[in-house]
Coordinates of C-alpha atoms in Angstrom, one line a residue:
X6 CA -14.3 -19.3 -7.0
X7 CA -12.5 -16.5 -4.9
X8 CA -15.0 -14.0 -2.9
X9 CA -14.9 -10.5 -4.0
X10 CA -11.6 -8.1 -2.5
X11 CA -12.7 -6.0 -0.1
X12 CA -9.7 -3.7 -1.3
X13 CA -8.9 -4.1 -5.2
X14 CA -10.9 -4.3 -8.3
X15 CA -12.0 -7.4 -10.2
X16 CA -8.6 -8.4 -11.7
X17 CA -10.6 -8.8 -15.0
X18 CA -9.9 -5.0 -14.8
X19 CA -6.0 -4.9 -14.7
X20 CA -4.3 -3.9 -18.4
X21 CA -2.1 -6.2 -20.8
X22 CA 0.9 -5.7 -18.3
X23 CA -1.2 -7.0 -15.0
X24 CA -1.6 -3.8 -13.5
X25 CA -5.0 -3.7 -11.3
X26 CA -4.4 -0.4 -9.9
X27 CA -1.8 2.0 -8.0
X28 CA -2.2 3.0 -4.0
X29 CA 0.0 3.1 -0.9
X30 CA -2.4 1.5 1.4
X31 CA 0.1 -1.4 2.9
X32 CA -1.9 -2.4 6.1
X33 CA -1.8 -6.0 6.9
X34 CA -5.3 -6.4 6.1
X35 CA -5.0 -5.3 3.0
X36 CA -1.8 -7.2 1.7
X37 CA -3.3 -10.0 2.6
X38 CA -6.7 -9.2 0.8
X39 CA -4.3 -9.1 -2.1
X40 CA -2.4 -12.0 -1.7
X41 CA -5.2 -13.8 -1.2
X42 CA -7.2 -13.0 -4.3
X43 CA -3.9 -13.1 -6.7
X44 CA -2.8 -9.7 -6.4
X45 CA 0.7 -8.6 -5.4
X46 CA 2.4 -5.3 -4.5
X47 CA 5.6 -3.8 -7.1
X48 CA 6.6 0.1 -6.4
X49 CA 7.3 1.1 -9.4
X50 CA 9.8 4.8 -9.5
X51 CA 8.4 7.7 -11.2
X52 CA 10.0 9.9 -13.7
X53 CA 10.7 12.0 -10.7
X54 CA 12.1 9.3 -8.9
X55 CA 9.6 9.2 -6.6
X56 CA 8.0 5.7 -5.8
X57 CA 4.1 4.0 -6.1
X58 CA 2.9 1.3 -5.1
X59 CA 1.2 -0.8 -8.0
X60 CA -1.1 -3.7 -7.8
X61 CA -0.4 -6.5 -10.4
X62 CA -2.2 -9.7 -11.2
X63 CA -0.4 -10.8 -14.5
X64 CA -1.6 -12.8 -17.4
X65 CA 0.4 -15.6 -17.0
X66 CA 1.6 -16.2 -13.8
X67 CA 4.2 -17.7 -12.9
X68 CA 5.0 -20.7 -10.4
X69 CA 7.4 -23.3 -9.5
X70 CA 5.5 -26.8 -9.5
X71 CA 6.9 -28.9 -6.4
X72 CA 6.8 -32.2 -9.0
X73 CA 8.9 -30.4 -11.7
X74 CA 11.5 -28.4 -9.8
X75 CA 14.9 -29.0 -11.3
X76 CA 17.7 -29.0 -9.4
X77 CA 20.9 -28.3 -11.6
X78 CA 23.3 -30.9 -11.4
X79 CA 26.7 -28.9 -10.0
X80 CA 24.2 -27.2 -7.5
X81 CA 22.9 -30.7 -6.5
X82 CA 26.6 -31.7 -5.9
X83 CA 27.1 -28.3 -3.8
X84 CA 24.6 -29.0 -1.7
X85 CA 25.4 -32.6 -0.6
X86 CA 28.6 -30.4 0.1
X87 CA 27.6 -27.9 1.7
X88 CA 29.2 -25.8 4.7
X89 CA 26.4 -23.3 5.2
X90 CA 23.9 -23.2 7.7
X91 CA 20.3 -22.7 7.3
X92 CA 17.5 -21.4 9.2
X93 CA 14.3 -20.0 9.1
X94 CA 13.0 -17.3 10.8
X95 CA 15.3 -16.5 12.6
X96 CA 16.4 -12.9 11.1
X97 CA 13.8 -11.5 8.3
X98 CA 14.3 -8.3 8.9
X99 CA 18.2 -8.7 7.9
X100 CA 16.9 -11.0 4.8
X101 CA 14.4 -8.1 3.3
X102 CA 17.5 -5.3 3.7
X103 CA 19.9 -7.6 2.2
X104 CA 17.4 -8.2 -0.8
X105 CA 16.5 -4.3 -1.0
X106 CA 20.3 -3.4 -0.9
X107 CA 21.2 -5.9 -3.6
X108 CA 18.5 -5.0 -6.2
X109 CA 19.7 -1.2 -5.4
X110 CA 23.1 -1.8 -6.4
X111 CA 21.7 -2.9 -9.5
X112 CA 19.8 -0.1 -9.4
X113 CA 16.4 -1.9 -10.0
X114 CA 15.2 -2.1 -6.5
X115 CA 11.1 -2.4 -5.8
X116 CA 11.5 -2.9 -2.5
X117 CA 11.0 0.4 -0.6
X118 CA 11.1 1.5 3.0
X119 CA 7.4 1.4 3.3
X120 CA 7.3 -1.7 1.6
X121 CA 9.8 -3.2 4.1
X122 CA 8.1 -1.7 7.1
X123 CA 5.1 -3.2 5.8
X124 CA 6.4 -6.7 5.7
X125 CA 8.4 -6.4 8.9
X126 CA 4.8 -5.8 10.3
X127 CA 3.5 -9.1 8.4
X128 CA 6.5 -10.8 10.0
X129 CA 5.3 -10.3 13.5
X130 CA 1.5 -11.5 12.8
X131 CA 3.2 -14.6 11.5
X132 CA 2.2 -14.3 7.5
X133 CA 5.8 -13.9 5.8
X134 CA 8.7 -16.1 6.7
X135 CA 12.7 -16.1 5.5
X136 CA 15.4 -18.3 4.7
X137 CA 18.5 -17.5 5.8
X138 CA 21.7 -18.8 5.1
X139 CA 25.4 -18.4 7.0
X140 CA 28.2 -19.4 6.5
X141 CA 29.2 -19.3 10.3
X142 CA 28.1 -16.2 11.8
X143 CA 27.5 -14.2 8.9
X144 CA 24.7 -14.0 6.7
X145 CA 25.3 -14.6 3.2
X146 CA 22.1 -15.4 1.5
X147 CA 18.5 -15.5 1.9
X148 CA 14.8 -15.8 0.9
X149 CA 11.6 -14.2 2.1
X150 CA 8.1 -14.4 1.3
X151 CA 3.8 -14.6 2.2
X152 CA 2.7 -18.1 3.5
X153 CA -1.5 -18.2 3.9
X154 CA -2.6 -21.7 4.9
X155 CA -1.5 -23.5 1.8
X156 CA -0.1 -21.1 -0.3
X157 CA 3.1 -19.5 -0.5
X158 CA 4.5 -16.5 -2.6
X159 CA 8.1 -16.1 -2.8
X160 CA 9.4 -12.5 -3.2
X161 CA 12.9 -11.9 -3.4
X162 CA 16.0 -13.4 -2.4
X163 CA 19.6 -12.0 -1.8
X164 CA 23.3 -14.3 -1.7
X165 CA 26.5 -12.6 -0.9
X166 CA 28.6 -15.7 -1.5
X167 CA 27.8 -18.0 -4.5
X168 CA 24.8 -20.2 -5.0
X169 CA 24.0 -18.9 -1.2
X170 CA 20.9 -17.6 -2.7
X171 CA 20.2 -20.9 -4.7
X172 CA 20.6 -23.1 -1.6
X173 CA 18.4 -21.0 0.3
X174 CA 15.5 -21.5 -2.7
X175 CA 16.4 -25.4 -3.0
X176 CA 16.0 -25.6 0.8
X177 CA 12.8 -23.7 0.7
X178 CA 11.1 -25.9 -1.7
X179 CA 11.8 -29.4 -0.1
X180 CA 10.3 -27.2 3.2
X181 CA 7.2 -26.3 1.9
X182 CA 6.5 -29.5 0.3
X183 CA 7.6 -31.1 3.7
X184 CA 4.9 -29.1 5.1
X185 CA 2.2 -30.0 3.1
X186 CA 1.9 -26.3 1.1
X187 CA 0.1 -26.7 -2.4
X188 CA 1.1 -23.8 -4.3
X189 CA 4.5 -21.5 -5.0
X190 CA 4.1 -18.6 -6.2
X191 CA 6.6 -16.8 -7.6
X192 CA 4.4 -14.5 -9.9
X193 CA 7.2 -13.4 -12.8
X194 CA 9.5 -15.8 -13.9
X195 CA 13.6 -14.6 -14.8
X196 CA 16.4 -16.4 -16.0
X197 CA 17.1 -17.2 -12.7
X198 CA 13.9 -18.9 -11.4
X199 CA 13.9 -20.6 -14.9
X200 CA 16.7 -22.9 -14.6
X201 CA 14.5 -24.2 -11.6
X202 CA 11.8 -24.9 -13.8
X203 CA 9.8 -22.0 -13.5
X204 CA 6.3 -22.5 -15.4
X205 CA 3.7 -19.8 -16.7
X206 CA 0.6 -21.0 -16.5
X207 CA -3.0 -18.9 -17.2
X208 CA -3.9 -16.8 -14.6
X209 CA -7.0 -18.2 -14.9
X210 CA -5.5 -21.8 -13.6
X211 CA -3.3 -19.7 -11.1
X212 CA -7.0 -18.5 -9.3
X213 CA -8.2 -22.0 -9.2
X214 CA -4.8 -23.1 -7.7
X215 CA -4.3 -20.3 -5.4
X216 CA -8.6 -21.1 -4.4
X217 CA -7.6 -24.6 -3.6
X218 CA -4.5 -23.8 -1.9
X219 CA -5.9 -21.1 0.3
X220 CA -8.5 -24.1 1.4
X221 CA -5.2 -26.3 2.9
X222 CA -3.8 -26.1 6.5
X223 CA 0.0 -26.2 6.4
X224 CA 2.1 -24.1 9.0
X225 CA 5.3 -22.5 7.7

């Protein structure tokens, strides 16, 4: 079992839509508090149009299962094509901004300045990571998300060419199973993550997963 947050409720407490509770405290101690007891960070805008930070810890959650990923045929054949180039680490600050500015332009984004300030921060003490992909100098797709010890939650991910995006997720799968990480979180599951094979699963079973995970030693 999980040790009480120092930070957040029991996530017994959050309503029917996972919300736990709202606050803009985004120190590094306390994201990863959160990450490491289930809980993530969403903004959500106002009627005002101003932005607050929520606290979710759904009910199901969802995850990609390294032994069911699906990799979709024509992507398959792209890849054993493919003329991009792909890193990691190498510029997450770029991959965050990319991923804010695209769900912008869809005007949908979550990912605010403090929320992008906060992870740049969580960056630097070596706790989220990015995938980036170029096509030669230019950046054209990406991924970033929180690794603890065996556990890894993906965020959000950007392309500006096609399947740039879907190469970068493919790549970081076969990654963190290289690396011996035991659990992928990517806590709501879209249209887009389900053509991977994106499974809900009780958050109950995510806790005991995320438990063991957190008790694994693999460096991003």
């Amino acid at each position: 079992m999980l040790p009480p947050s120092k930070f957040f409720p029991d996530i017994e407490e959050a309503d029917r839509n996972g919300l736990l509770c709202i606050g803009d405290n985004l120190l590094p101690e306390v994201l990863v508090d959160a990450y490491t007891h289930g809980i993530f960070p969403w903004p959500m805008r106002l009627r005002n149009r101003k932005y607050v930070t929520c606290w979710f810890c759904p009910d199901p959650r969802s995850i990609f299962d390294f032994d069911t990923f699906h990799v979709p045929r024509r992507l398959a054949q792209k890849i054993r094509k493919c003329k991009f180039d792909i890193t990691l680490d190498k510029d997450f600050e770029s991959v965050i901004r990319n991923c804010a500015a695209a769900h912008s332009n869809k005007d949908e984004t979550w990912i605010t300045p403090i929320l992008i300030d906060a992870f740049i921060n969580l960056h630097k003490l070596g706790v989220t990571h990015s995938v980036e992909v170029r096509e030669g100098e230019k950046l054209v797709g990406g991924i970033y998300g929180v690794a603890i010890n065996g556990f890894f939650a993906g965020e959000s991910m950007f392309s500006l060419q096609t399947d740039a995006s879907k190469i970068a997720l493919v790549f970081l799968k076969e990654h963190l199973q290289k690396q011996g990480f035991e659990l992928f979180d990517i806590q709501v599951a879209n249209p887009h993550t389900q053509q991977f094979g994106a499974i809900d699963i009780p958050r109950s079973e995510y806790l005991q997963r995320l438990e063991s995970a957190l008790r694994k030693t693999a460096k991003f």
